[in-house]
């Protein structure tokens, strides 16, 4: 009788083992793994862009070389129109805006969504 | 009653005779001589390209080109130290002038200089190389009026580029309005300028226009400036406003500019006459494609697209 129970136990353990193995095996085959990458439905081939990863900001300023040449001699201009135009125009002409310049680039690849 | 009738009749006769005597000149060469010979109300047809500077003082004239030929240009080869020291290609003083279907080229000079005058540009192209398209000033008692319709201002070296990371060199200024000048600009196109407009004038209405790839499109330093239904694309800075100016922005579209709108937040110590913005900003229904902080603006200033 003990022998029969022992045999049954071995058969049960064997079945459970195979079934567990089969589960692992089947999940490896069928489970989809999520890869988070950017895709674009409008493209069919991967596209690589340059993107800026480091910026250098510069403040607005008045270009003093430009302004010096322009404004300091306004009174010396002979014609009345030129004198008036010079007095009001130099500031606008020589003003430099605030700007951002990219100093370091990296690349990013966008894939087509289909088959992603 | 009788004397009134007499005056009315006199006026009609006067008007009729002055209209009847307005003449049309066809200018082939020496444009200044034609201008000097013309009188109020005359029309000058440009039938050639003119490489000379011209001036209209105290007259009411219309310049028109029938074909592609009408061009007034001046190329100053020497590198001018101060552009205002040179006479403009077209200089108007106490004059009323219409320019239609004409191309103006200015290299190292101002294209059109205006003092106490009224000018109407229709279908005009101004091509610049280190120049300024139009400079309008007035004296204390005078007034200037600038009306622009279908006007294109571009730099000779300007080449349209696509993408944000283009490197551009700016060397020209489009329009400089100052003192007692009123500007009305409808359907104009300005590209590749250091500044498309420098507005230091009494009042402007700029609408239905395109500003692209300029260093600054509108630099507002004073006055009552109304900016309506324009498109600003790929500019380093679309609009900067300073001092006590009054700015209205309605239904403008900002796309891919480094900065859409800056109200100067502190005085510029090294810049004379440039203080932080203390004026009034009004506006609604503007659209910005950039991710700017929109909290500081009134409700409906930006449209949520």
Short mmCIF file of C-alpha atoms in Angstrom, two decimals:
data_model
loop_
_atom_site.label_atom_id
_atom_site.label_comp_id
_atom_site.label_asym_id
_atom_site.label_seq_id
_atom_site.Cartn_x
_atom_site.Cartn_y
_atom_site.Cartn_z
CA UNK A 1 0.00 0.00 0.00
CA UNK A 2 2.83 2.37 0.97
CA UNK A 3 4.43 1.64 -2.38
CA UNK A 4 1.26 2.64 -4.22
CA UNK A 5 1.07 5.98 -2.28
CA UNK A 6 4.75 6.63 -3.00
CA UNK A 7 4.20 5.98 -6.69
CA UNK A 8 1.15 8.29 -6.75
CA UNK A 9 3.18 11.04 -5.03
CA UNK A 10 5.96 10.73 -7.58
CA UNK A 11 3.44 10.88 -10.45
CA UNK A 12 1.77 14.01 -8.92
CA UNK A 13 5.06 15.82 -8.36
CA UNK A 14 6.09 14.89 -11.88
CA UNK A 15 2.85 16.25 -13.40
CA UNK A 16 3.10 19.50 -11.39
CA UNK A 17 6.72 19.96 -12.42
CA UNK A 18 5.99 19.51 -16.12
CA UNK A 19 2.94 21.79 -15.89
CA UNK A 20 4.97 24.52 -14.16
CA UNK A 21 7.70 24.20 -16.73
CA UNK A 22 5.13 24.39 -19.51
CA UNK A 23 3.69 27.60 -18.00
CA UNK A 24 7.09 29.27 -17.91
CA UNK A 25 7.82 28.09 -21.40
CA UNK A 26 4.47 29.27 -22.81
CA UNK A 27 4.67 32.67 -21.10
CA UNK A 28 8.11 33.18 -22.63
CA UNK A 29 6.66 32.46 -26.04
CA UNK A 30 3.48 34.48 -25.82
CA UNK A 31 4.02 37.34 -23.44
CA UNK A 32 4.62 40.72 -25.19
CA UNK A 33 7.25 42.96 -23.68
CA UNK A 34 6.49 46.73 -23.67
CA UNK A 35 9.30 48.88 -25.08
CA UNK A 36 8.66 52.55 -24.49
CA UNK A 37 10.01 54.35 -27.49
CA UNK A 38 8.57 57.28 -29.41
CA UNK A 39 6.79 56.46 -32.63
CA UNK A 40 5.16 58.49 -35.36
CA UNK A 41 2.26 57.15 -37.38
CA UNK A 42 3.05 59.36 -40.34
CA UNK A 43 6.48 57.83 -41.10
CA UNK A 44 7.41 54.47 -42.59
CA UNK A 45 11.17 54.50 -41.90
CA UNK A 46 12.98 55.50 -38.69
CA UNK A 47 14.03 59.17 -38.67
CA UNK A 48 16.89 60.59 -36.62
CA UNK A 49 16.82 64.22 -35.43
CA UNK A 50 19.40 66.39 -33.72
CA UNK A 51 18.13 67.84 -30.47
CA UNK A 52 19.74 70.38 -28.23
CA UNK A 53 20.67 69.14 -24.77
CA UNK A 54 22.63 72.15 -23.54
CA UNK A 55 21.83 75.79 -24.13
CA UNK A 56 23.80 78.94 -23.56
CA UNK A 57 21.62 81.94 -22.77
CA UNK A 58 22.85 85.43 -23.49
CA UNK A 59 21.27 88.61 -22.18
CA UNK A 60 20.04 91.39 -24.41
CA UNK A 61 22.55 94.20 -24.83
CA UNK A 62 23.29 97.35 -26.73
CA UNK A 63 26.18 96.92 -29.15
CA UNK A 64 28.29 99.82 -27.93
CA UNK A 65 30.58 99.82 -30.98
CA UNK A 66 27.57 100.20 -33.26
CA UNK A 67 25.89 102.73 -30.97
CA UNK A 68 29.07 104.76 -30.51
CA UNK A 69 29.60 105.17 -34.24
CA UNK A 70 25.91 105.84 -34.84
CA UNK A 71 24.80 108.12 -32.03
CA UNK A 72 27.84 110.17 -31.05
CA UNK A 73 28.01 111.94 -34.38
CA UNK A 74 24.29 112.69 -34.85
CA UNK A 75 24.79 116.41 -34.26
CA UNK A 76 27.49 116.54 -36.89
CA UNK A 77 25.10 115.37 -39.62
CA UNK A 78 24.45 118.19 -42.05
CA UNK A 79 20.88 117.55 -43.16
CA UNK A 80 17.94 117.99 -40.78
CA UNK A 81 16.24 114.69 -41.70
CA UNK A 82 19.47 112.74 -41.06
CA UNK A 83 19.98 114.43 -37.69
CA UNK A 84 16.45 113.53 -36.51
CA UNK A 85 16.64 110.00 -37.93
CA UNK A 86 20.02 109.43 -36.30
CA UNK A 87 18.84 110.61 -32.89
CA UNK A 88 15.90 108.24 -32.85
CA UNK A 89 17.24 105.33 -34.90
CA UNK A 90 20.58 104.34 -33.43
CA UNK A 91 19.17 102.61 -30.38
CA UNK A 92 16.89 100.33 -32.36
CA UNK A 93 19.54 99.50 -34.90
CA UNK A 94 22.21 98.60 -32.33
CA UNK A 95 20.02 96.69 -29.87
CA UNK A 96 20.74 92.96 -29.66
CA UNK A 97 18.02 90.65 -28.39
CA UNK A 98 18.18 88.03 -25.72
CA UNK A 99 19.03 84.74 -27.36
CA UNK A 100 19.64 81.05 -26.73
CA UNK A 101 22.42 79.25 -28.53
CA UNK A 102 22.72 75.51 -28.55
CA UNK A 103 26.18 74.37 -27.47
CA UNK A 104 25.60 70.61 -27.23
CA UNK A 105 23.51 68.38 -29.46
CA UNK A 106 22.27 64.82 -29.09
CA UNK A 107 20.28 62.67 -31.47
CA UNK A 108 16.89 61.06 -31.09
CA UNK A 109 15.42 58.43 -33.41
CA UNK A 110 11.69 58.28 -34.02
CA UNK A 111 10.34 54.97 -35.33
CA UNK A 112 7.24 54.26 -37.37
CA UNK A 113 4.44 53.09 -35.10
CA UNK A 114 3.46 50.12 -37.26
CA UNK A 115 5.39 47.05 -36.23
CA UNK A 116 6.78 48.87 -33.21
CA UNK B 1 -26.48 133.36 -51.11
CA UNK B 2 -25.37 134.76 -54.47
CA UNK B 3 -21.77 135.11 -53.31
CA UNK B 4 -21.82 131.54 -51.98
CA UNK B 5 -22.94 130.30 -55.38
CA UNK B 6 -20.19 132.35 -56.99
CA UNK B 7 -17.57 130.79 -54.70
CA UNK B 8 -18.95 127.33 -55.36
CA UNK B 9 -18.75 127.90 -59.11
CA UNK B 10 -15.23 129.27 -58.75
CA UNK B 11 -14.17 126.23 -56.75
CA UNK B 12 -15.62 123.82 -59.32
CA UNK B 13 -13.88 125.64 -62.16
CA UNK B 14 -10.63 125.71 -60.19
CA UNK B 15 -10.85 122.01 -59.41
CA UNK B 16 -11.69 121.13 -62.99
CA UNK B 17 -8.86 123.19 -64.44
CA UNK B 18 -6.30 121.84 -62.00
CA UNK B 19 -7.40 118.28 -62.81
CA UNK B 20 -7.41 119.01 -66.49
CA UNK B 21 -3.89 120.36 -66.28
CA UNK B 22 -2.39 117.49 -64.27
CA UNK B 23 0.05 115.80 -66.59
CA UNK B 24 1.59 112.38 -67.05
CA UNK B 25 5.31 112.13 -67.66
CA UNK B 26 7.12 109.07 -68.93
CA UNK B 27 10.56 109.03 -67.35
CA UNK B 28 13.24 107.29 -69.39
CA UNK B 29 16.34 108.80 -67.81
CA UNK B 30 17.33 111.59 -65.37
CA UNK B 31 14.40 111.08 -63.05
CA UNK B 32 15.27 114.09 -60.90
CA UNK B 33 14.84 116.40 -63.91
CA UNK B 34 11.36 114.97 -64.50
CA UNK B 35 10.50 115.46 -60.82
CA UNK B 36 11.72 119.04 -60.92
CA UNK B 37 9.56 119.75 -63.98
CA UNK B 38 6.45 118.09 -62.51
CA UNK B 39 3.83 119.97 -60.52
CA UNK B 40 1.19 118.98 -57.95
CA UNK B 41 -1.05 116.12 -59.09
CA UNK B 42 1.22 114.94 -61.88
CA UNK B 43 1.89 111.27 -62.57
CA UNK B 44 5.37 110.02 -63.43
CA UNK B 45 5.57 106.68 -65.21
CA UNK B 46 8.90 104.93 -64.70
CA UNK B 47 9.85 103.29 -67.94
CA UNK B 48 13.39 102.33 -66.99
CA UNK B 49 15.69 101.46 -64.09
CA UNK B 50 17.24 104.48 -62.44
CA UNK B 51 20.52 104.31 -60.57
CA UNK B 52 20.33 107.69 -58.84
CA UNK B 53 19.12 109.37 -55.68
CA UNK B 54 16.03 111.53 -56.06
CA UNK B 55 14.13 113.98 -53.87
CA UNK B 56 10.62 115.39 -53.85
CA UNK B 57 10.22 118.58 -51.86
CA UNK B 58 6.86 120.30 -51.36
CA UNK B 59 5.03 118.48 -54.17
CA UNK B 60 2.19 116.01 -54.59
CA UNK B 61 3.25 113.35 -57.10
CA UNK B 62 2.50 109.78 -58.09
CA UNK B 63 5.17 107.39 -59.38
CA UNK B 64 4.03 104.29 -61.16
CA UNK B 65 5.62 101.53 -63.17
CA UNK B 66 3.60 99.66 -65.75
CA UNK B 67 5.85 96.65 -66.18
CA UNK B 68 8.77 95.09 -64.37
CA UNK B 69 11.09 97.89 -65.42
CA UNK B 70 10.42 100.48 -62.74
CA UNK B 71 13.34 100.37 -60.33
CA UNK B 72 15.07 103.10 -58.40
CA UNK B 73 18.33 101.97 -56.87
CA UNK B 74 21.50 103.26 -55.34
CA UNK B 75 24.50 101.21 -54.36
CA UNK B 76 26.97 103.02 -52.17
CA UNK B 77 30.22 101.10 -52.56
CA UNK B 78 32.03 102.78 -49.73
CA UNK B 79 31.27 101.48 -46.27
CA UNK B 80 29.35 104.38 -44.76
CA UNK B 81 30.25 105.10 -41.14
CA UNK B 82 26.84 106.52 -40.34
CA UNK B 83 24.00 105.62 -42.66
CA UNK B 84 22.02 108.74 -41.69
CA UNK B 85 24.81 110.95 -42.98
CA UNK B 86 23.96 109.92 -46.53
CA UNK B 87 20.89 111.06 -48.42
CA UNK B 88 18.31 108.29 -48.97
CA UNK B 89 17.61 106.81 -52.40
CA UNK B 90 14.24 108.61 -52.33
CA UNK B 91 13.94 111.65 -50.06
CA UNK B 92 10.56 113.27 -49.35
CA UNK B 93 10.16 116.57 -47.53
CA UNK B 94 6.78 118.27 -47.04
CA UNK B 95 5.55 116.13 -49.93
CA UNK B 96 2.66 113.79 -50.69
CA UNK B 97 3.86 110.88 -52.78
CA UNK B 98 2.43 107.59 -54.05
CA UNK B 99 4.75 104.83 -55.27
CA UNK B 100 3.09 101.95 -57.09
CA UNK B 101 4.50 98.75 -58.66
CA UNK B 102 8.07 99.87 -58.05
CA UNK B 103 11.24 98.18 -56.80
CA UNK B 104 13.68 100.12 -54.66
CA UNK B 105 17.19 98.82 -53.99
CA UNK B 106 19.39 100.36 -51.32
CA UNK B 107 22.90 99.28 -50.47
CA UNK B 108 24.60 101.02 -47.53
CA UNK B 109 21.91 103.74 -47.64
CA UNK B 110 18.32 104.38 -46.55
CA UNK B 111 15.73 103.44 -49.19
CA UNK B 112 13.06 106.07 -48.48
CA UNK B 113 13.60 108.99 -46.09
CA UNK B 114 10.57 111.01 -45.04
CA UNK B 115 10.35 114.36 -43.26
CA UNK B 116 6.92 115.92 -42.61
CA UNK B 117 5.46 114.03 -45.56
CA UNK B 118 2.79 111.61 -46.55
CA UNK B 119 3.71 108.48 -48.51
CA UNK B 120 1.64 105.62 -49.88
CA UNK B 121 3.50 102.51 -51.07
CA UNK B 122 1.45 99.98 -53.01
CA UNK B 123 2.92 96.78 -54.41
CA UNK B 124 6.46 97.91 -53.71
CA UNK B 125 9.53 95.73 -53.11
CA UNK B 126 12.44 97.13 -51.15
CA UNK B 127 15.67 95.14 -51.40
CA UNK B 128 18.35 96.03 -48.90
CA UNK B 129 22.00 95.33 -48.38
CA UNK B 130 23.18 96.81 -45.10
CA UNK B 131 20.49 99.45 -45.43
CA UNK B 132 17.23 100.70 -43.92
CA UNK B 133 14.04 100.38 -45.94
CA UNK B 134 12.11 103.43 -44.79
CA UNK B 135 12.84 106.08 -42.15
CA UNK B 136 10.06 108.48 -41.24
CA UNK B 137 10.57 111.49 -38.97
CA UNK B 138 8.90 114.83 -38.35
CA UNK B 139 9.86 118.04 -36.62
CA UNK B 140 7.96 119.32 -33.57
CA UNK B 141 5.16 121.00 -35.53
CA UNK B 142 5.13 118.64 -38.49
CA UNK B 143 3.58 115.26 -39.08
CA UNK B 144 4.34 112.27 -41.29
CA UNK B 145 1.98 109.60 -42.57
CA UNK B 146 3.09 106.24 -43.98
CA UNK B 147 0.65 103.86 -45.64
CA UNK B 148 1.96 100.49 -46.85
CA UNK B 149 0.03 97.94 -48.82
CA UNK B 150 1.45 94.78 -50.40
CA UNK B 151 4.99 95.81 -49.54
CA UNK B 152 7.86 93.35 -49.39
CA UNK B 153 11.11 94.19 -47.62
CA UNK B 154 13.99 91.75 -47.77
CA UNK B 155 17.74 91.60 -47.44
CA UNK B 156 19.66 90.93 -50.62
CA UNK B 157 21.70 88.26 -48.84
CA UNK B 158 18.62 86.66 -47.31
CA UNK B 159 17.95 83.08 -48.23
CA UNK B 160 14.94 81.33 -46.79
CA UNK B 161 16.01 78.46 -44.59
CA UNK B 162 14.00 75.77 -42.96
CA UNK B 163 14.44 74.46 -39.46
CA UNK B 164 15.25 76.10 -36.18
CA UNK B 165 18.98 75.63 -36.06
CA UNK B 166 19.85 77.87 -38.96
CA UNK B 167 22.53 80.48 -38.58
CA UNK B 168 21.52 83.85 -40.02
CA UNK B 169 23.40 87.11 -40.33
CA UNK B 170 21.25 90.19 -40.07
CA UNK B 171 22.46 93.44 -41.55
CA UNK B 172 19.45 95.58 -42.46
CA UNK B 173 16.48 97.27 -40.82
CA UNK B 174 13.03 97.34 -42.41
CA UNK B 175 11.11 100.38 -41.18
CA UNK B 176 12.01 102.99 -38.62
CA UNK B 177 9.12 105.19 -37.54
CA UNK B 178 9.66 107.99 -35.07
CA UNK B 179 8.40 111.32 -33.77
CA UNK B 180 4.97 112.38 -35.04
CA UNK B 181 4.55 109.61 -37.61
CA UNK B 182 1.45 107.49 -38.16
CA UNK B 183 2.02 104.12 -39.86
CA UNK B 184 -0.68 102.00 -41.49
CA UNK B 185 0.70 98.69 -42.79
CA UNK B 186 -1.54 96.12 -44.43
CA UNK B 187 -0.37 92.89 -46.04
CA UNK B 188 3.36 93.42 -45.84
CA UNK B 189 6.09 90.81 -45.78
CA UNK B 190 9.41 91.37 -44.01
CA UNK B 191 12.17 88.74 -43.78
CA UNK B 192 15.81 88.50 -42.77
CA UNK B 193 16.07 91.86 -40.96
CA UNK B 194 17.92 92.94 -37.84
CA UNK B 195 14.68 94.68 -36.93
CA UNK B 196 11.63 94.53 -39.19
CA UNK B 197 10.06 97.56 -37.45
CA UNK B 198 11.50 99.96 -34.90
CA UNK B 199 8.46 101.81 -33.60
CA UNK B 200 9.18 105.03 -31.77
CA UNK B 201 6.37 106.94 -33.40
CA UNK B 202 3.00 108.33 -32.34
CA UNK B 203 0.76 105.55 -33.65
CA UNK B 204 0.78 102.45 -35.87
CA UNK B 205 -1.67 99.91 -37.19
CA UNK B 206 0.08 96.80 -38.51
CA UNK B 207 -2.19 94.06 -39.78
CA UNK B 208 -2.45 90.99 -42.05
CA UNK B 209 1.35 90.83 -42.36
CA UNK B 210 4.09 88.20 -42.24
CA UNK B 211 7.32 88.48 -40.29
CA UNK B 212 9.77 85.62 -40.64
CA UNK B 213 13.41 84.95 -39.77
CA UNK B 214 14.12 88.40 -38.37
CA UNK B 215 16.34 89.08 -35.37
CA UNK B 216 13.52 91.18 -33.86
CA UNK B 217 10.29 91.68 -35.79
CA UNK B 218 8.76 94.55 -33.83
CA UNK B 219 10.81 96.66 -31.44
CA UNK B 220 8.35 98.96 -29.69
CA UNK B 221 9.92 101.88 -27.84
CA UNK B 222 6.98 104.28 -27.55
CA UNK B 223 3.60 105.29 -28.94
CA UNK B 224 0.29 103.60 -29.44
CA UNK B 225 1.02 100.43 -31.41
CA UNK B 226 -1.76 98.18 -32.71
CA UNK B 227 -0.68 94.78 -34.00
CA UNK B 228 -3.56 92.82 -35.52
CA UNK B 229 -3.84 89.51 -37.36
CA UNK B 230 -0.15 89.04 -38.19
CA UNK B 231 2.03 85.95 -38.40
CA UNK B 232 5.41 85.77 -36.68
CA UNK B 233 7.46 82.71 -37.60
CA UNK B 234 11.04 81.63 -36.88
CA UNK B 235 12.17 84.99 -35.50
CA UNK B 236 14.80 85.23 -32.77
CA UNK B 237 12.38 87.54 -30.98
CA UNK B 238 8.96 88.39 -32.39
CA UNK B 239 8.02 91.43 -30.28
CA UNK B 240 9.88 93.38 -27.62
CA UNK B 241 8.26 96.36 -25.90
CA UNK B 242 9.86 98.92 -23.60
CA UNK B 243 9.17 102.26 -21.93
CA UNK B 244 5.70 103.72 -21.63
CA UNK B 245 4.34 102.33 -24.88
CA UNK B 246 0.77 101.23 -25.38
CA UNK B 247 0.55 97.89 -27.18
CA UNK B 248 -2.54 96.10 -28.53
CA UNK B 249 -2.09 92.56 -29.80
CA UNK B 250 -5.12 90.98 -31.40
CA UNK B 251 -5.40 87.67 -33.21
CA UNK B 252 -1.68 87.28 -33.96
CA UNK B 253 -0.07 83.90 -34.60
CA UNK B 254 3.36 83.08 -33.16
CA UNK B 255 5.13 79.99 -34.40
CA UNK B 256 8.65 78.67 -33.71
CA UNK B 257 10.11 81.96 -32.53
CA UNK B 258 12.92 81.80 -29.95
CA UNK B 259 10.79 84.20 -27.96
CA UNK B 260 7.32 85.44 -28.82
CA UNK B 261 6.84 88.49 -26.65
CA UNK B 262 9.08 90.29 -24.19
CA UNK B 263 8.03 93.20 -22.05
CA UNK B 264 11.30 94.67 -20.82
CA UNK B 265 11.36 93.88 -17.11
CA UNK B 266 14.30 96.05 -16.06
CA UNK B 267 15.92 99.27 -17.20
CA UNK B 268 18.78 98.95 -19.63
CA UNK B 269 21.57 100.85 -17.89
CA UNK B 270 23.80 101.11 -20.94
CA UNK B 271 20.99 102.14 -23.27
CA UNK B 272 19.76 105.72 -23.31
CA UNK B 273 15.99 106.20 -23.40
CA UNK B 274 15.32 102.52 -22.68
CA UNK B 275 13.47 101.83 -19.49
CA UNK B 276 11.51 98.80 -18.42
CA UNK B 277 8.01 98.40 -19.84
CA UNK B 278 5.57 100.50 -17.82
CA UNK B 279 2.97 100.96 -20.52
CA UNK B 280 -0.25 99.15 -21.26
CA UNK B 281 -0.54 95.75 -22.93
CA UNK B 282 -3.96 94.80 -24.21
CA UNK B 283 -4.89 91.86 -26.35
CA UNK B 284 -6.94 88.80 -27.03
CA UNK B 285 -7.14 85.76 -29.25
CA UNK B 286 -3.40 85.46 -29.92
CA UNK B 287 -1.99 82.01 -30.64
CA UNK B 288 1.44 80.79 -29.59
CA UNK B 289 2.86 77.43 -30.59
CA UNK B 290 5.69 77.64 -28.04
CA UNK B 291 5.59 76.53 -24.45
CA UNK B 292 5.71 79.90 -22.82
CA UNK B 293 4.43 80.79 -19.41
CA UNK B 294 1.08 82.33 -20.06
CA UNK B 295 0.13 83.17 -16.50
CA UNK B 296 1.08 86.83 -16.61
CA UNK B 297 -1.36 87.70 -19.33
CA UNK B 298 -4.99 88.67 -19.05
CA UNK B 299 -7.80 86.21 -19.77
CA UNK B 300 -8.25 85.46 -23.45
CA UNK B 301 -4.93 87.11 -24.33
CA UNK B 302 -3.84 83.70 -25.60
CA UNK B 303 -6.23 81.48 -27.42
CA UNK B 304 -6.10 77.88 -26.26
CA UNK B 305 -5.64 76.04 -29.49
#
